[in-house]
PDB file of C-alpha atoms in Angstrom:
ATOM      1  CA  UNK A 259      63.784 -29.845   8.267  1.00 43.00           C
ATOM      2  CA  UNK A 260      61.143 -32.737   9.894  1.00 49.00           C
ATOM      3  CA  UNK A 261      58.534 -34.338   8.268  1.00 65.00           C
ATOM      4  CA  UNK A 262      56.821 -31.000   8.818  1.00 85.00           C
ATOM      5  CA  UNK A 263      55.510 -29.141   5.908  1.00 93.00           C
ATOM      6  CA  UNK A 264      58.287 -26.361   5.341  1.00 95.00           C
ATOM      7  CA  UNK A 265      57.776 -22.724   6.052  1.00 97.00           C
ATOM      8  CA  UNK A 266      59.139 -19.847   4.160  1.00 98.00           C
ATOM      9  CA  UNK A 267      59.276 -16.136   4.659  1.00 96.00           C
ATOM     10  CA  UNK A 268      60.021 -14.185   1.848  1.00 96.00           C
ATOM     11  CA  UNK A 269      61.564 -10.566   3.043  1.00 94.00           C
ATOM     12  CA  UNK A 270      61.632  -7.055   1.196  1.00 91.00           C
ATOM     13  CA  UNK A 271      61.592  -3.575   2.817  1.00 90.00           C
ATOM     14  CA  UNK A 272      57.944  -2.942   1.346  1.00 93.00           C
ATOM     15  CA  UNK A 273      56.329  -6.426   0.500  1.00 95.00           C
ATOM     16  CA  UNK A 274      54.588  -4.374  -2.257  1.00 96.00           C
ATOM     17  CA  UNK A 275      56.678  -6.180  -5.340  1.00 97.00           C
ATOM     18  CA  UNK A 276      59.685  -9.034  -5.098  1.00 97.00           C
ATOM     19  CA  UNK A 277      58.877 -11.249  -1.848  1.00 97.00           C
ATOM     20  CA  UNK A 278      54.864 -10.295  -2.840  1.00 98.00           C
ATOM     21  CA  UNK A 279      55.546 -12.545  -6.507  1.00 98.00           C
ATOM     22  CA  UNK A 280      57.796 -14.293  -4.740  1.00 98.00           C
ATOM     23  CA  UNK A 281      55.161 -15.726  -2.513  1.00 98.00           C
ATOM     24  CA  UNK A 282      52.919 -16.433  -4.593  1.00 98.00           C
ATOM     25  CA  UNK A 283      54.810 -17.941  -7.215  1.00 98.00           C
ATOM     26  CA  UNK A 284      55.927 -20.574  -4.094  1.00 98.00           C
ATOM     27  CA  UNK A 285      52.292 -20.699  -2.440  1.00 97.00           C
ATOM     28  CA  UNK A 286      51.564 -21.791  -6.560  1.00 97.00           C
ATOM     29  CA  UNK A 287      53.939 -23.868  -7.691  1.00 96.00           C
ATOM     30  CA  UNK A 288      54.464 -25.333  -4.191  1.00 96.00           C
ATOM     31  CA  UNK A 289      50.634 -26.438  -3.791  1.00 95.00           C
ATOM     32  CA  UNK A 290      50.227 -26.706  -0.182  1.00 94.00           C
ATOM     33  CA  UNK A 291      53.174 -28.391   0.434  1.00 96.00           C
ATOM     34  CA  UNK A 292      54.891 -25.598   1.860  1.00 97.00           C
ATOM     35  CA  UNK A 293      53.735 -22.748   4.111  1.00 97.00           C
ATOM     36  CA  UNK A 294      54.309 -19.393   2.147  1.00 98.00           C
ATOM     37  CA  UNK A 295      54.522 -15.939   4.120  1.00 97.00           C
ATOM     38  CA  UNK A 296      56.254 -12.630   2.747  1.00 97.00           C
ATOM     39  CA  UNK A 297      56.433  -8.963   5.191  1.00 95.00           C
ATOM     40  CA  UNK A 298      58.569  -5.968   5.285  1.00 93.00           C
ATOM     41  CA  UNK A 299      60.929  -4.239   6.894  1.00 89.00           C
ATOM     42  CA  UNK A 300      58.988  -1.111   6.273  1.00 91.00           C
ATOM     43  CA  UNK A 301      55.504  -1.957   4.530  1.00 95.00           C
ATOM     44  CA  UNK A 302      54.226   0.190   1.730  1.00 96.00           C
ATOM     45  CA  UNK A 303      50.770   1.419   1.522  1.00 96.00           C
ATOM     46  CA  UNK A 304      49.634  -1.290  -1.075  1.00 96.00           C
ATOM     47  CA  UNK A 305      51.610  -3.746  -4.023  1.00 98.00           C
ATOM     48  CA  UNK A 306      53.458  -2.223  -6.921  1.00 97.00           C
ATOM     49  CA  UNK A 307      50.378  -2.200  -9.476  1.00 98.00           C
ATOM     50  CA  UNK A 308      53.263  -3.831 -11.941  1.00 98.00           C
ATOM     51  CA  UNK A 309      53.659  -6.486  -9.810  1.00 98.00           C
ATOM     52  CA  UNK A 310      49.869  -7.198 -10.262  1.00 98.00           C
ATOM     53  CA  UNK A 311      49.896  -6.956 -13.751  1.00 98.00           C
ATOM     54  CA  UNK A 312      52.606  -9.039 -14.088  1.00 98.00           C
ATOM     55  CA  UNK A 313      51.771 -11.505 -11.913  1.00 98.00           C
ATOM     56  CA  UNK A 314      48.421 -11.734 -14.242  1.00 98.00           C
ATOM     57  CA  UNK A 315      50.192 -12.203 -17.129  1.00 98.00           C
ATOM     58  CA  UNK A 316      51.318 -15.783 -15.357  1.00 97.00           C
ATOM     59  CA  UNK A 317      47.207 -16.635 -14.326  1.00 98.00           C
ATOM     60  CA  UNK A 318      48.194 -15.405 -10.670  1.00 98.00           C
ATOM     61  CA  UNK A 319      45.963 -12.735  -9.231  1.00 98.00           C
ATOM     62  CA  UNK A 320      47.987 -10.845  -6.090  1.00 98.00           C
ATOM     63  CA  UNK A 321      45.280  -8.373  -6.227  1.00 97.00           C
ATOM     64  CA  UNK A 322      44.048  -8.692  -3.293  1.00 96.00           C
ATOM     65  CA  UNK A 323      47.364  -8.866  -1.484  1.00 97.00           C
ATOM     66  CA  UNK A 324      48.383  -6.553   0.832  1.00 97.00           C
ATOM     67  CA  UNK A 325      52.627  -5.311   2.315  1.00 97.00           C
ATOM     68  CA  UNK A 326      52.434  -7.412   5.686  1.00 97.00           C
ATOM     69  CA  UNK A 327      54.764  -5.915   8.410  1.00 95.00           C
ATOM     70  CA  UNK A 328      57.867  -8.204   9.483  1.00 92.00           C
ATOM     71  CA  UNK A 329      57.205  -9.504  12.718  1.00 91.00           C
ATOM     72  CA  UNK A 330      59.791 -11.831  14.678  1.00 88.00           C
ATOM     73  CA  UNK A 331      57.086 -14.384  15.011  1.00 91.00           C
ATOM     74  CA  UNK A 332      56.930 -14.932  11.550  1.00 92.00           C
ATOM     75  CA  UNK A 333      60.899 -15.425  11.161  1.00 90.00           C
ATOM     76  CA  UNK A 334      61.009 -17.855  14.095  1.00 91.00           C
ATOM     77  CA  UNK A 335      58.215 -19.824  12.312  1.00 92.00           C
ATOM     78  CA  UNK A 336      60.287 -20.208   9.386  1.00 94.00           C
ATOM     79  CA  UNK A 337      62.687 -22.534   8.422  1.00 94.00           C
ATOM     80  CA  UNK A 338      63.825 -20.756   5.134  1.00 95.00           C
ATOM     81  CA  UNK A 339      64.203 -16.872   5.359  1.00 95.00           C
ATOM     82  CA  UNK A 340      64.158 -15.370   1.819  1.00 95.00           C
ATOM     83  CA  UNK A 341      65.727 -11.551   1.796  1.00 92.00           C
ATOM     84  CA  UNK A 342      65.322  -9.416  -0.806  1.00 91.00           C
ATOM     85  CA  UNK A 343      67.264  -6.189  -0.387  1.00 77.00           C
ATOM     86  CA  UNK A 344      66.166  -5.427   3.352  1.00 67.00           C
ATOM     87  CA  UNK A 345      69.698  -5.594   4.588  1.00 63.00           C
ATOM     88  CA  UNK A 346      70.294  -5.109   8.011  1.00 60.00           C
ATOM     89  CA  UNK A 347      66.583  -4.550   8.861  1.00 62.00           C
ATOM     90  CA  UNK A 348      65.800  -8.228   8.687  1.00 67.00           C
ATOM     91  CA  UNK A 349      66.329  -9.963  12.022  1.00 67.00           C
ATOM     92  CA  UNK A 350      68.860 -12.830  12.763  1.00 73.00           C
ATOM     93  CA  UNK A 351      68.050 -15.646  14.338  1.00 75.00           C
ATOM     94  CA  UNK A 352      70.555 -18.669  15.200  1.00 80.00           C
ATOM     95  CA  UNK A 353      69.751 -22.010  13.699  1.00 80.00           C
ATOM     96  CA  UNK A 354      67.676 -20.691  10.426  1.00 86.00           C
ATOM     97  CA  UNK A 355      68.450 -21.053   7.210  1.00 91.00           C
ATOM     98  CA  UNK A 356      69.021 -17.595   4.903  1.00 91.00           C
ATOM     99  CA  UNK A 357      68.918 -16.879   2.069  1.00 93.00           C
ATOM    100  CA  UNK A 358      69.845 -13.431   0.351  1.00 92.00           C
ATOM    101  CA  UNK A 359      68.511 -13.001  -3.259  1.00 94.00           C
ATOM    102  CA  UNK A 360      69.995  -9.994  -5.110  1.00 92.00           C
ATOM    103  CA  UNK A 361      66.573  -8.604  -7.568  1.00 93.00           C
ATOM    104  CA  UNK A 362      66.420  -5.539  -8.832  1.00 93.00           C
ATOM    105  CA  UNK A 363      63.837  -3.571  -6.826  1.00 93.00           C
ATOM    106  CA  UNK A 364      60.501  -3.328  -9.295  1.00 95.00           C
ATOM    107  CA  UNK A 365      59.197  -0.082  -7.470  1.00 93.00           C
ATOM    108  CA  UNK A 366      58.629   2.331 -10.070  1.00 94.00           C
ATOM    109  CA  UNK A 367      59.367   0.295 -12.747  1.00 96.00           C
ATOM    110  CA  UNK A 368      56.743  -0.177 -15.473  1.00 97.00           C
ATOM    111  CA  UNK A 369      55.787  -3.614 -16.777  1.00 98.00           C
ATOM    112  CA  UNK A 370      58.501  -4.172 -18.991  1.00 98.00           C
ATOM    113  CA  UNK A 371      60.984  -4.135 -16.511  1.00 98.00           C
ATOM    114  CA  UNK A 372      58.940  -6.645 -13.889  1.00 98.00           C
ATOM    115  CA  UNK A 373      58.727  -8.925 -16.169  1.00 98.00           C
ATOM    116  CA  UNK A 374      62.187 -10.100 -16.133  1.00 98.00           C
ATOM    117  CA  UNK A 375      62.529  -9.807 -12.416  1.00 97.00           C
ATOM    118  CA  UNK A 376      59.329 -12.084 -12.525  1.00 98.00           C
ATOM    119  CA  UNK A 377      60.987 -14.480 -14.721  1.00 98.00           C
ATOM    120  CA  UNK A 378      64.179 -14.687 -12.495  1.00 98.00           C
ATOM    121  CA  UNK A 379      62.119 -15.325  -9.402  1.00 98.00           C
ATOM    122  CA  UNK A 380      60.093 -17.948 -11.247  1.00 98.00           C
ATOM    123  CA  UNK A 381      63.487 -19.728 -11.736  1.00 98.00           C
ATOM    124  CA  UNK A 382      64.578 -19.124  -8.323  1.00 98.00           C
ATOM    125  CA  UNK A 383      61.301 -20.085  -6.850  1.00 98.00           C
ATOM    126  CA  UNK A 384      61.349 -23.304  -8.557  1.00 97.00           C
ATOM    127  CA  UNK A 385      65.032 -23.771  -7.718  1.00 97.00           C
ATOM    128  CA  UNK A 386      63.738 -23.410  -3.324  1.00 97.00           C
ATOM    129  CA  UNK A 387      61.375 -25.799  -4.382  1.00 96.00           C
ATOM    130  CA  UNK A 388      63.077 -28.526  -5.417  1.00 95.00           C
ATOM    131  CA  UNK A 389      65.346 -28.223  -2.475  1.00 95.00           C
ATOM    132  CA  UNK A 390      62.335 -28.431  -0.093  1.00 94.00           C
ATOM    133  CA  UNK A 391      60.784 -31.102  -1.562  1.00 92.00           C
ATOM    134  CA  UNK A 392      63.346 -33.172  -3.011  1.00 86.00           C
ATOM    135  CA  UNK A 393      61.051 -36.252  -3.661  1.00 79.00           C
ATOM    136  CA  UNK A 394      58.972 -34.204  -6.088  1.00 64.00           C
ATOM    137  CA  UNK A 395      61.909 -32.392  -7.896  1.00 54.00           C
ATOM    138  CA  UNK A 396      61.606 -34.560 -10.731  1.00 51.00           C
ATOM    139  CA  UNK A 397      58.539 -32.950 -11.148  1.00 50.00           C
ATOM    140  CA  UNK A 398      59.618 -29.382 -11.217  1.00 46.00           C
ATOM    141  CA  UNK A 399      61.091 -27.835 -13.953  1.00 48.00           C
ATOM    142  CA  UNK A 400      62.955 -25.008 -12.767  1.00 44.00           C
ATOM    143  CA  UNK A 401      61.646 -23.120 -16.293  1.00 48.00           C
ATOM    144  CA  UNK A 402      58.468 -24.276 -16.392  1.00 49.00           C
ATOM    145  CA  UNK A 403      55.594 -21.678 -16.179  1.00 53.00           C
ATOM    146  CA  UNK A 404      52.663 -21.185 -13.134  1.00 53.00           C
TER     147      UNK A 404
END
């Protein structure tokens, strides 16, 4: 990566729970030093009300959040591509970087069981972070809250 403010595209087949908290947790924490998108390989009709709730718990309101479809314009904007259980319905493309993070799927889970999914995307989130923007990572505590 440039000088250029990083993108990343966080990918799940529904963009209704992980790359949805996942997103926002990195739009957050990141501060508009990175550029934050999240789609799906095949978008649900609106977020995992869990998801919300959880997310709430943290001060983060996804409310008003809605699954975005995966286009290939959004990958080849992206310099990090996130997947979260999509598989082989993500697209490919040479010279990005990829990432694969193995979550438990929070659809019909109730709120006890998002919030450690949450928690390990938190960590992970803050982990990207640092990465991206290594002159702040003494900064970022990997388990430090929203």
């Amino acid at each position: 990566m440039s000088d250029a403010i990083p993108e990343v595209l966080f990918v799940c087949i529904h963009n209704a729970g992980r790359s949805q908290m996942a997103a926002a947790l990195l739009d957050h924490h990141g501060a508009g030093r990175v550029v934050v998108r999240s789609a799906g390989s095949q978008p649900a009709e609106h977020l995992n009300p869990a998801v919300v709730e959880a997310m709430a718990e943290l001060g983060l309101d996804i409310s008003k959040e809605f699954p975005k479809p995966l286009t290939d314009d959004a990958v080849r904007a992206a310099d990090v591509v996130i997947t979260m259980g999509c598989g082989d319905e993500c697209p490919y493309y040479p010279g990005k970087r990829y990432l694969d993070w193995q979550l438990t799927d929070p659809a019909g889970q109730d709120l006890a069981a998002v919030r450690p999914i949450r928690d390990e995307i938190a960590h992970r989130v803050q982990t990207l972070l640092a990465e991206l923007l290594p002159e702040d990572a003494d900064s970022i505590r990997p388990d430090e809250g929203p």
